[in-house]
Short mmCIF file of N, CA and C in Angstrom, two decimals:
data_model
loop_
_atom_site.label_atom_id
_atom_site.label_comp_id
_atom_site.label_asym_id
_atom_site.label_seq_id
_atom_site.Cartn_x
_atom_site.Cartn_y
_atom_site.Cartn_z
N MET A 1 -20.84 5.43 -16.86
CA MET A 1 -21.15 5.77 -18.23
C MET A 1 -21.88 4.60 -18.86
N SER A 2 -22.88 4.91 -19.64
CA SER A 2 -23.61 3.85 -20.32
C SER A 2 -22.77 3.36 -21.50
N ALA A 3 -22.92 2.09 -21.80
CA ALA A 3 -22.09 1.47 -22.84
C ALA A 3 -22.31 2.11 -24.20
N HIS A 4 -23.52 2.58 -24.48
CA HIS A 4 -23.79 3.14 -25.81
C HIS A 4 -23.20 4.53 -26.00
N ASN A 5 -22.76 5.19 -24.93
CA ASN A 5 -22.21 6.53 -25.06
C ASN A 5 -20.86 6.65 -24.34
N ARG A 6 -20.05 5.63 -24.41
CA ARG A 6 -18.75 5.66 -23.73
C ARG A 6 -17.85 6.75 -24.29
N TRP A 7 -17.82 6.89 -25.61
CA TRP A 7 -16.94 7.89 -26.20
C TRP A 7 -17.33 9.29 -25.74
N GLY A 8 -18.64 9.58 -25.73
CA GLY A 8 -19.10 10.89 -25.27
C GLY A 8 -18.72 11.13 -23.81
N GLY A 9 -18.84 10.09 -22.99
CA GLY A 9 -18.45 10.20 -21.58
C GLY A 9 -16.97 10.43 -21.41
N PHE A 10 -16.13 9.68 -22.16
CA PHE A 10 -14.69 9.87 -22.12
C PHE A 10 -14.33 11.29 -22.54
N LYS A 11 -14.95 11.74 -23.63
CA LYS A 11 -14.65 13.08 -24.16
C LYS A 11 -14.99 14.16 -23.13
N ALA A 12 -16.16 14.04 -22.49
CA ALA A 12 -16.57 15.02 -21.49
C ALA A 12 -15.63 15.00 -20.28
N LEU A 13 -15.25 13.83 -19.84
CA LEU A 13 -14.35 13.71 -18.70
C LEU A 13 -12.97 14.27 -19.02
N ARG A 14 -12.47 13.96 -20.20
CA ARG A 14 -11.16 14.49 -20.60
C ARG A 14 -11.19 16.02 -20.66
N THR A 15 -12.26 16.57 -21.18
CA THR A 15 -12.39 18.03 -21.26
C THR A 15 -12.39 18.62 -19.87
N ARG A 16 -13.12 18.01 -18.96
CA ARG A 16 -13.21 18.49 -17.58
C ARG A 16 -11.85 18.43 -16.89
N TRP A 17 -11.14 17.32 -17.07
CA TRP A 17 -9.82 17.18 -16.47
C TRP A 17 -8.84 18.18 -17.07
N SER A 18 -8.90 18.38 -18.38
CA SER A 18 -8.01 19.35 -19.03
C SER A 18 -8.22 20.74 -18.45
N GLU A 19 -9.46 21.12 -18.27
CA GLU A 19 -9.76 22.42 -17.69
C GLU A 19 -9.25 22.51 -16.25
N HIS A 20 -9.43 21.45 -15.50
CA HIS A 20 -8.95 21.41 -14.11
C HIS A 20 -7.43 21.59 -14.08
N ILE A 21 -6.73 20.88 -14.93
CA ILE A 21 -5.27 20.96 -14.96
C ILE A 21 -4.83 22.36 -15.34
N SER A 22 -5.50 22.95 -16.29
CA SER A 22 -5.15 24.31 -16.74
C SER A 22 -5.36 25.34 -15.64
N THR A 23 -6.46 25.23 -14.92
CA THR A 23 -6.79 26.25 -13.92
C THR A 23 -6.04 26.05 -12.60
N THR A 24 -5.83 24.82 -12.19
CA THR A 24 -5.20 24.57 -10.89
C THR A 24 -3.71 24.26 -10.99
N ARG A 25 -3.25 23.95 -12.20
CA ARG A 25 -1.87 23.54 -12.43
C ARG A 25 -1.50 22.32 -11.59
N SER A 26 -2.48 21.48 -11.36
CA SER A 26 -2.22 20.21 -10.68
C SER A 26 -2.94 19.10 -11.43
N ARG A 27 -2.38 17.93 -11.37
CA ARG A 27 -2.89 16.79 -12.11
C ARG A 27 -3.47 15.77 -11.13
N PRO A 28 -4.62 15.21 -11.44
CA PRO A 28 -5.19 14.19 -10.55
C PRO A 28 -4.29 12.95 -10.49
N VAL A 29 -4.23 12.34 -9.31
CA VAL A 29 -3.47 11.11 -9.11
C VAL A 29 -4.42 10.06 -8.56
N LEU A 30 -4.39 8.89 -9.17
CA LEU A 30 -5.19 7.76 -8.71
C LEU A 30 -4.24 6.66 -8.27
N ILE A 31 -4.39 6.21 -7.04
CA ILE A 31 -3.57 5.11 -6.53
C ILE A 31 -4.45 3.87 -6.47
N LEU A 32 -4.05 2.85 -7.20
CA LEU A 32 -4.81 1.61 -7.26
C LEU A 32 -4.01 0.53 -6.54
N ASP A 33 -4.42 0.26 -5.29
CA ASP A 33 -3.75 -0.76 -4.48
C ASP A 33 -4.30 -2.12 -4.84
N GLU A 34 -3.49 -3.15 -4.69
CA GLU A 34 -3.85 -4.52 -5.06
C GLU A 34 -4.29 -4.56 -6.52
N ALA A 35 -3.55 -3.86 -7.37
CA ALA A 35 -3.90 -3.73 -8.79
C ALA A 35 -3.93 -5.07 -9.51
N GLN A 36 -3.21 -6.05 -9.01
CA GLN A 36 -3.23 -7.36 -9.66
C GLN A 36 -4.61 -8.00 -9.60
N GLU A 37 -5.47 -7.52 -8.71
CA GLU A 37 -6.82 -8.06 -8.56
C GLU A 37 -7.86 -7.31 -9.41
N ALA A 38 -7.47 -6.18 -10.01
CA ALA A 38 -8.41 -5.36 -10.77
C ALA A 38 -8.87 -6.10 -12.02
N LEU A 39 -10.10 -5.86 -12.40
CA LEU A 39 -10.63 -6.45 -13.62
C LEU A 39 -9.89 -5.90 -14.82
N THR A 40 -9.66 -6.73 -15.81
CA THR A 40 -8.97 -6.32 -17.02
C THR A 40 -9.67 -5.14 -17.67
N GLN A 41 -11.00 -5.15 -17.68
CA GLN A 41 -11.76 -4.05 -18.29
C GLN A 41 -11.48 -2.73 -17.58
N VAL A 42 -11.35 -2.77 -16.27
CA VAL A 42 -11.08 -1.55 -15.49
C VAL A 42 -9.70 -1.00 -15.86
N LEU A 43 -8.71 -1.86 -15.94
CA LEU A 43 -7.36 -1.42 -16.28
C LEU A 43 -7.32 -0.84 -17.70
N CYS A 44 -8.04 -1.45 -18.62
CA CYS A 44 -8.09 -0.92 -19.99
C CYS A 44 -8.78 0.44 -20.03
N GLU A 45 -9.84 0.61 -19.26
CA GLU A 45 -10.53 1.90 -19.21
C GLU A 45 -9.62 2.98 -18.65
N LEU A 46 -8.84 2.65 -17.64
CA LEU A 46 -7.91 3.62 -17.08
C LEU A 46 -6.89 4.08 -18.12
N ARG A 47 -6.43 3.15 -18.94
CA ARG A 47 -5.48 3.51 -20.00
C ARG A 47 -6.11 4.52 -20.94
N ILE A 48 -7.36 4.30 -21.31
CA ILE A 48 -8.04 5.20 -22.24
C ILE A 48 -8.31 6.55 -21.59
N LEU A 49 -8.73 6.53 -20.32
CA LEU A 49 -9.07 7.78 -19.64
C LEU A 49 -7.85 8.65 -19.33
N ALA A 50 -6.72 8.03 -19.11
CA ALA A 50 -5.56 8.75 -18.59
C ALA A 50 -4.88 9.65 -19.62
N SER A 51 -5.06 9.37 -20.88
CA SER A 51 -4.30 10.13 -21.87
C SER A 51 -5.20 10.89 -22.82
N LYS A 52 -4.60 11.87 -23.47
CA LYS A 52 -5.31 12.70 -24.43
C LYS A 52 -4.40 12.94 -25.62
N ASP A 53 -4.98 13.24 -26.75
CA ASP A 53 -4.21 13.54 -27.96
C ASP A 53 -3.27 12.39 -28.32
N PHE A 54 -3.82 11.19 -28.38
CA PHE A 54 -3.05 10.00 -28.76
C PHE A 54 -1.81 9.81 -27.89
N ASP A 55 -1.99 9.88 -26.62
CA ASP A 55 -0.93 9.69 -25.61
C ASP A 55 0.09 10.83 -25.55
N ALA A 56 -0.15 11.92 -26.26
CA ALA A 56 0.79 13.03 -26.22
C ALA A 56 0.69 13.79 -24.91
N ARG A 57 -0.46 13.71 -24.25
CA ARG A 57 -0.69 14.44 -23.00
C ARG A 57 -1.31 13.50 -21.98
N GLN A 58 -0.75 13.50 -20.79
CA GLN A 58 -1.30 12.68 -19.71
C GLN A 58 -2.23 13.53 -18.86
N LEU A 59 -3.45 13.06 -18.68
CA LEU A 59 -4.44 13.78 -17.87
C LEU A 59 -4.50 13.27 -16.44
N LEU A 60 -4.12 12.05 -16.26
CA LEU A 60 -4.27 11.40 -14.97
C LEU A 60 -3.02 10.58 -14.70
N CYS A 61 -2.48 10.73 -13.52
CA CYS A 61 -1.35 9.90 -13.11
C CYS A 61 -1.92 8.73 -12.33
N VAL A 62 -1.63 7.53 -12.78
CA VAL A 62 -2.12 6.32 -12.12
C VAL A 62 -0.94 5.58 -11.53
N ILE A 63 -1.05 5.27 -10.25
CA ILE A 63 -0.03 4.49 -9.56
C ILE A 63 -0.63 3.13 -9.26
N PHE A 64 -0.02 2.10 -9.84
CA PHE A 64 -0.45 0.74 -9.60
C PHE A 64 0.43 0.11 -8.53
N ALA A 65 -0.15 -0.35 -7.46
CA ALA A 65 0.59 -1.05 -6.42
C ALA A 65 0.06 -2.49 -6.39
N GLY A 66 0.97 -3.42 -6.43
CA GLY A 66 0.53 -4.81 -6.43
C GLY A 66 1.68 -5.74 -6.13
N ASP A 67 1.35 -7.01 -6.07
CA ASP A 67 2.37 -8.00 -5.77
C ASP A 67 3.00 -8.50 -7.08
N GLY A 68 3.74 -9.59 -6.99
CA GLY A 68 4.48 -10.11 -8.13
C GLY A 68 3.63 -10.55 -9.30
N ARG A 69 2.34 -10.71 -9.11
CA ARG A 69 1.47 -11.11 -10.21
C ARG A 69 1.16 -9.95 -11.15
N LEU A 70 1.31 -8.70 -10.69
CA LEU A 70 0.97 -7.55 -11.52
C LEU A 70 1.84 -7.45 -12.77
N PRO A 71 3.16 -7.53 -12.67
CA PRO A 71 3.96 -7.47 -13.90
C PRO A 71 3.60 -8.57 -14.90
N GLU A 72 3.27 -9.75 -14.38
CA GLU A 72 2.86 -10.85 -15.27
C GLU A 72 1.56 -10.50 -15.99
N ARG A 73 0.61 -9.92 -15.28
CA ARG A 73 -0.66 -9.53 -15.91
C ARG A 73 -0.46 -8.47 -16.97
N LEU A 74 0.46 -7.54 -16.71
CA LEU A 74 0.68 -6.45 -17.66
C LEU A 74 1.39 -6.92 -18.93
N ARG A 75 1.87 -8.17 -18.94
CA ARG A 75 2.47 -8.75 -20.14
C ARG A 75 1.49 -9.58 -20.95
N THR A 76 0.24 -9.71 -20.46
CA THR A 76 -0.76 -10.46 -21.22
C THR A 76 -1.20 -9.64 -22.44
N PRO A 77 -1.67 -10.30 -23.50
CA PRO A 77 -2.02 -9.57 -24.74
C PRO A 77 -3.05 -8.45 -24.52
N GLU A 78 -4.04 -8.67 -23.67
CA GLU A 78 -5.06 -7.64 -23.48
C GLU A 78 -4.57 -6.45 -22.67
N LEU A 79 -3.53 -6.63 -21.85
CA LEU A 79 -3.01 -5.51 -21.03
C LEU A 79 -1.65 -5.00 -21.51
N LEU A 80 -1.11 -5.57 -22.56
CA LEU A 80 0.17 -5.12 -23.09
C LEU A 80 0.16 -3.63 -23.47
N PRO A 81 -0.92 -3.09 -24.05
CA PRO A 81 -0.93 -1.65 -24.34
C PRO A 81 -0.79 -0.79 -23.07
N LEU A 82 -1.36 -1.25 -21.98
CA LEU A 82 -1.21 -0.52 -20.71
C LEU A 82 0.20 -0.71 -20.16
N GLY A 83 0.67 -1.92 -20.14
CA GLY A 83 1.99 -2.22 -19.60
C GLY A 83 3.10 -1.47 -20.32
N SER A 84 2.94 -1.27 -21.62
CA SER A 84 3.98 -0.57 -22.38
C SER A 84 3.98 0.93 -22.10
N ARG A 85 2.93 1.46 -21.50
CA ARG A 85 2.85 2.89 -21.20
C ARG A 85 3.36 3.24 -19.80
N ILE A 86 3.67 2.26 -19.00
CA ILE A 86 4.16 2.52 -17.64
C ILE A 86 5.59 3.02 -17.72
N ARG A 87 5.79 4.24 -17.24
CA ARG A 87 7.09 4.90 -17.39
C ARG A 87 8.08 4.52 -16.29
N ARG A 88 7.62 4.44 -15.08
CA ARG A 88 8.51 4.13 -13.96
C ARG A 88 7.99 2.89 -13.24
N ARG A 89 8.91 2.04 -12.88
CA ARG A 89 8.57 0.84 -12.12
C ARG A 89 9.48 0.76 -10.91
N LEU A 90 8.89 0.48 -9.79
CA LEU A 90 9.66 0.34 -8.56
C LEU A 90 9.31 -1.02 -7.97
N HIS A 91 10.28 -1.88 -7.96
CA HIS A 91 10.09 -3.21 -7.40
C HIS A 91 10.67 -3.21 -5.98
N LEU A 92 9.82 -3.46 -5.02
CA LEU A 92 10.28 -3.53 -3.63
C LEU A 92 10.36 -4.99 -3.21
N ASP A 93 11.51 -5.39 -2.80
CA ASP A 93 11.70 -6.73 -2.29
C ASP A 93 11.63 -6.68 -0.78
N TYR A 94 11.90 -7.77 -0.13
CA TYR A 94 11.89 -7.78 1.33
C TYR A 94 12.92 -6.79 1.86
N ALA A 95 12.53 -6.05 2.85
CA ALA A 95 13.42 -5.05 3.45
C ALA A 95 14.38 -5.75 4.41
N SER A 96 15.59 -5.24 4.48
CA SER A 96 16.58 -5.79 5.40
C SER A 96 16.27 -5.31 6.82
N ARG A 97 16.91 -5.95 7.79
CA ARG A 97 16.75 -5.53 9.19
C ARG A 97 17.17 -4.07 9.35
N ASP A 98 18.28 -3.72 8.70
CA ASP A 98 18.78 -2.34 8.82
C ASP A 98 17.79 -1.34 8.23
N ASP A 99 17.19 -1.69 7.09
CA ASP A 99 16.22 -0.78 6.47
C ASP A 99 14.98 -0.62 7.34
N LEU A 100 14.49 -1.72 7.91
CA LEU A 100 13.32 -1.64 8.78
C LEU A 100 13.62 -0.84 10.04
N THR A 101 14.81 -1.05 10.60
CA THR A 101 15.20 -0.31 11.80
C THR A 101 15.33 1.18 11.50
N ALA A 102 15.92 1.50 10.35
CA ALA A 102 16.07 2.91 9.96
C ALA A 102 14.68 3.54 9.75
N CYS A 103 13.77 2.81 9.16
CA CYS A 103 12.41 3.32 8.95
C CYS A 103 11.74 3.59 10.29
N LEU A 104 11.85 2.64 11.20
CA LEU A 104 11.23 2.80 12.52
C LEU A 104 11.85 3.97 13.27
N ASP A 105 13.16 4.10 13.23
CA ASP A 105 13.82 5.23 13.88
C ASP A 105 13.38 6.56 13.27
N HIS A 106 13.30 6.59 11.96
CA HIS A 106 12.86 7.82 11.28
C HIS A 106 11.45 8.21 11.71
N LEU A 107 10.55 7.25 11.76
CA LEU A 107 9.17 7.55 12.14
C LEU A 107 9.06 7.99 13.59
N LEU A 108 9.82 7.37 14.46
CA LEU A 108 9.81 7.78 15.87
C LEU A 108 10.38 9.19 16.03
N GLU A 109 11.44 9.48 15.28
CA GLU A 109 12.03 10.82 15.34
C GLU A 109 11.05 11.86 14.78
N ALA A 110 10.40 11.53 13.66
CA ALA A 110 9.43 12.45 13.06
C ALA A 110 8.24 12.68 13.98
N ALA A 111 7.89 11.66 14.77
CA ALA A 111 6.80 11.79 15.73
C ALA A 111 7.22 12.58 16.97
N GLY A 112 8.52 12.80 17.12
CA GLY A 112 9.00 13.61 18.22
C GLY A 112 9.37 12.85 19.47
N ASN A 113 9.52 11.51 19.37
CA ASN A 113 9.87 10.74 20.56
C ASN A 113 10.69 9.53 20.15
N LEU A 114 11.94 9.75 19.87
CA LEU A 114 12.82 8.67 19.45
C LEU A 114 13.00 7.61 20.53
N ALA A 115 12.79 7.98 21.78
CA ALA A 115 12.96 7.05 22.90
C ALA A 115 11.66 6.34 23.30
N LEU A 116 10.63 6.43 22.47
CA LEU A 116 9.34 5.81 22.81
C LEU A 116 9.45 4.30 22.97
N MET A 117 10.33 3.68 22.19
CA MET A 117 10.50 2.22 22.25
C MET A 117 11.91 1.88 22.71
N THR A 118 12.00 0.83 23.48
CA THR A 118 13.32 0.37 23.90
C THR A 118 14.03 -0.25 22.69
N PRO A 119 15.36 -0.26 22.72
CA PRO A 119 16.10 -0.90 21.61
C PRO A 119 15.73 -2.38 21.45
N GLU A 120 15.47 -3.05 22.57
CA GLU A 120 15.09 -4.46 22.50
C GLU A 120 13.74 -4.63 21.81
N LEU A 121 12.80 -3.74 22.09
CA LEU A 121 11.49 -3.82 21.45
C LEU A 121 11.63 -3.56 19.95
N LYS A 122 12.42 -2.57 19.58
CA LYS A 122 12.60 -2.29 18.16
C LYS A 122 13.18 -3.50 17.44
N ALA A 123 14.15 -4.16 18.06
CA ALA A 123 14.75 -5.35 17.46
C ALA A 123 13.72 -6.47 17.32
N THR A 124 12.89 -6.63 18.33
CA THR A 124 11.84 -7.66 18.28
C THR A 124 10.85 -7.36 17.18
N LEU A 125 10.43 -6.10 17.06
CA LEU A 125 9.48 -5.73 16.02
C LEU A 125 10.06 -5.97 14.63
N VAL A 126 11.30 -5.58 14.44
CA VAL A 126 11.94 -5.77 13.14
C VAL A 126 12.05 -7.26 12.82
N ASP A 127 12.39 -8.07 13.81
CA ASP A 127 12.50 -9.52 13.59
C ASP A 127 11.16 -10.13 13.20
N HIS A 128 10.08 -9.64 13.76
CA HIS A 128 8.76 -10.21 13.50
C HIS A 128 8.06 -9.58 12.30
N ALA A 129 8.67 -8.59 11.66
CA ALA A 129 8.06 -7.93 10.51
C ALA A 129 8.25 -8.71 9.21
N ALA A 130 9.10 -9.71 9.23
CA ALA A 130 9.32 -10.57 8.06
C ALA A 130 9.73 -9.77 6.83
N GLY A 131 10.50 -8.71 7.02
CA GLY A 131 10.97 -7.92 5.89
C GLY A 131 9.92 -7.06 5.22
N ASN A 132 8.79 -6.85 5.90
CA ASN A 132 7.66 -6.15 5.30
C ASN A 132 7.34 -4.88 6.09
N TYR A 133 7.40 -3.74 5.43
CA TYR A 133 7.12 -2.46 6.09
C TYR A 133 5.69 -2.40 6.63
N ARG A 134 4.74 -2.95 5.89
CA ARG A 134 3.34 -2.90 6.34
C ARG A 134 3.15 -3.69 7.63
N ILE A 135 3.76 -4.86 7.70
CA ILE A 135 3.65 -5.67 8.92
C ILE A 135 4.28 -4.91 10.09
N LEU A 136 5.44 -4.30 9.85
CA LEU A 136 6.10 -3.52 10.90
C LEU A 136 5.18 -2.41 11.40
N MET A 137 4.58 -1.68 10.47
CA MET A 137 3.70 -0.56 10.86
C MET A 137 2.46 -1.06 11.61
N ASN A 138 1.91 -2.20 11.20
CA ASN A 138 0.74 -2.74 11.90
C ASN A 138 1.09 -3.18 13.32
N LEU A 139 2.25 -3.82 13.48
CA LEU A 139 2.69 -4.21 14.82
C LEU A 139 2.86 -2.98 15.70
N CYS A 140 3.52 -1.97 15.15
CA CYS A 140 3.74 -0.73 15.91
C CYS A 140 2.43 -0.05 16.27
N ASP A 141 1.48 -0.06 15.34
CA ASP A 141 0.18 0.56 15.60
C ASP A 141 -0.52 -0.11 16.77
N GLU A 142 -0.51 -1.44 16.78
CA GLU A 142 -1.17 -2.16 17.89
C GLU A 142 -0.48 -1.87 19.22
N LEU A 143 0.86 -1.85 19.20
CA LEU A 143 1.58 -1.55 20.44
C LEU A 143 1.34 -0.12 20.91
N LEU A 144 1.33 0.82 19.98
CA LEU A 144 1.10 2.21 20.34
C LEU A 144 -0.30 2.39 20.94
N ALA A 145 -1.29 1.74 20.35
CA ALA A 145 -2.65 1.82 20.89
C ALA A 145 -2.72 1.22 22.29
N ALA A 146 -2.07 0.07 22.48
CA ALA A 146 -2.08 -0.57 23.80
C ALA A 146 -1.33 0.30 24.82
N GLY A 147 -0.20 0.86 24.40
CA GLY A 147 0.55 1.73 25.29
C GLY A 147 -0.23 2.98 25.66
N ALA A 148 -0.94 3.55 24.71
CA ALA A 148 -1.76 4.75 24.99
C ALA A 148 -2.90 4.41 25.93
N ASP A 149 -3.53 3.25 25.72
CA ASP A 149 -4.62 2.82 26.61
C ASP A 149 -4.13 2.67 28.06
N ARG A 150 -2.90 2.22 28.21
CA ARG A 150 -2.35 1.98 29.54
C ARG A 150 -1.58 3.19 30.08
N GLY A 151 -1.45 4.22 29.28
CA GLY A 151 -0.75 5.42 29.72
C GLY A 151 0.74 5.22 29.92
N LEU A 152 1.34 4.35 29.12
CA LEU A 152 2.76 4.05 29.28
C LEU A 152 3.62 5.13 28.62
N PRO A 153 4.66 5.59 29.31
CA PRO A 153 5.55 6.59 28.71
C PRO A 153 6.55 5.98 27.72
N ARG A 154 6.79 4.66 27.86
CA ARG A 154 7.76 3.97 26.99
C ARG A 154 7.25 2.55 26.73
N LEU A 155 7.41 2.11 25.50
CA LEU A 155 6.97 0.78 25.11
C LEU A 155 8.16 -0.17 25.16
N ASP A 156 7.91 -1.38 25.71
CA ASP A 156 9.00 -2.34 25.85
C ASP A 156 8.54 -3.74 25.45
N GLU A 157 9.45 -4.71 25.60
CA GLU A 157 9.14 -6.09 25.23
C GLU A 157 8.05 -6.70 26.09
N LYS A 158 7.95 -6.27 27.33
CA LYS A 158 6.89 -6.79 28.21
C LYS A 158 5.52 -6.48 27.59
N LEU A 159 5.34 -5.26 27.10
CA LEU A 159 4.09 -4.90 26.44
C LEU A 159 3.89 -5.74 25.19
N TYR A 160 4.97 -5.95 24.43
CA TYR A 160 4.89 -6.77 23.23
C TYR A 160 4.35 -8.16 23.57
N LEU A 161 4.90 -8.76 24.60
CA LEU A 161 4.45 -10.10 25.00
C LEU A 161 3.00 -10.10 25.47
N GLU A 162 2.60 -9.05 26.17
CA GLU A 162 1.21 -8.97 26.63
C GLU A 162 0.25 -8.81 25.46
N VAL A 163 0.63 -8.04 24.48
CA VAL A 163 -0.26 -7.76 23.35
C VAL A 163 -0.30 -8.92 22.36
N PHE A 164 0.85 -9.53 22.08
CA PHE A 164 0.91 -10.51 20.99
C PHE A 164 1.02 -11.96 21.43
N SER A 165 1.07 -12.22 22.72
CA SER A 165 1.10 -13.62 23.16
C SER A 165 -0.28 -14.23 22.99
N PRO A 166 -0.30 -15.50 22.62
CA PRO A 166 -1.62 -16.15 22.51
C PRO A 166 -2.29 -16.21 23.88
N PRO A 167 -3.61 -16.15 23.90
CA PRO A 167 -4.30 -16.20 25.20
C PRO A 167 -4.04 -17.53 25.90
N GLN A 168 -3.96 -17.44 27.21
CA GLN A 168 -3.74 -18.65 28.02
C GLN A 168 -5.00 -19.51 28.02
N ARG A 169 -4.81 -20.78 27.77
CA ARG A 169 -5.94 -21.70 27.86
C ARG A 169 -6.00 -22.24 29.29
N PRO A 170 -7.20 -22.35 29.78
CA PRO A 170 -7.30 -22.92 31.14
C PRO A 170 -6.78 -24.35 31.13
N LYS A 171 -6.08 -24.69 32.21
CA LYS A 171 -5.57 -26.05 32.32
C LYS A 171 -6.72 -27.02 32.54
N ALA A 172 -6.62 -28.12 31.87
CA ALA A 172 -7.66 -29.15 32.04
C ALA A 172 -7.46 -29.80 33.39
N SER A 173 -8.55 -29.98 34.09
CA SER A 173 -8.43 -30.61 35.40
C SER A 173 -8.24 -32.11 35.22
N THR A 174 -7.35 -32.64 36.01
CA THR A 174 -7.08 -34.07 35.94
C THR A 174 -7.66 -34.71 37.20
N LYS A 175 -8.66 -35.50 36.99
CA LYS A 175 -9.28 -36.21 38.11
C LYS A 175 -8.81 -37.65 38.14
N LYS A 176 -8.55 -38.12 39.31
CA LYS A 176 -8.17 -39.52 39.46
C LYS A 176 -9.42 -40.36 39.47
N ARG A 177 -9.36 -41.44 38.78
CA ARG A 177 -10.52 -42.33 38.75
C ARG A 177 -10.23 -43.60 39.44
#
């Protein structure tokens, strides 16, 4: 939208979204990952775009995902109007070993192969995930890809060591002088 006609652009977009919501009975959802890095102007524009009739009606559901800096940013004077409109907040701290193991078991069961990984491998993955679901999923993804490439019916610690061990450096030759 051009700066000289922002209001006209907002009005047209709100009308379009209102019609969409009325006809489809579904509301658009925007997920903004790493929201703590977003420009202040972008966050302010989202606040204006998301509501209609002086905040009486929500046109757009915005989910902000970010690290610990996001709540601090939302308390700054320029973002306080946005921060005060956030209805639900979910703070995720480091996941426990039990939570990570339960997540991994659930995903393996949902995939239809609870026995894909040995118990020892699952324990190793959970230990190396540092309490972070994303790290756990990335480790599992790399192992699953390596296992599929090798046609393995079950993933174990041996595969983990092959995939994640640092490459061997050639030994330096020692010559006698």
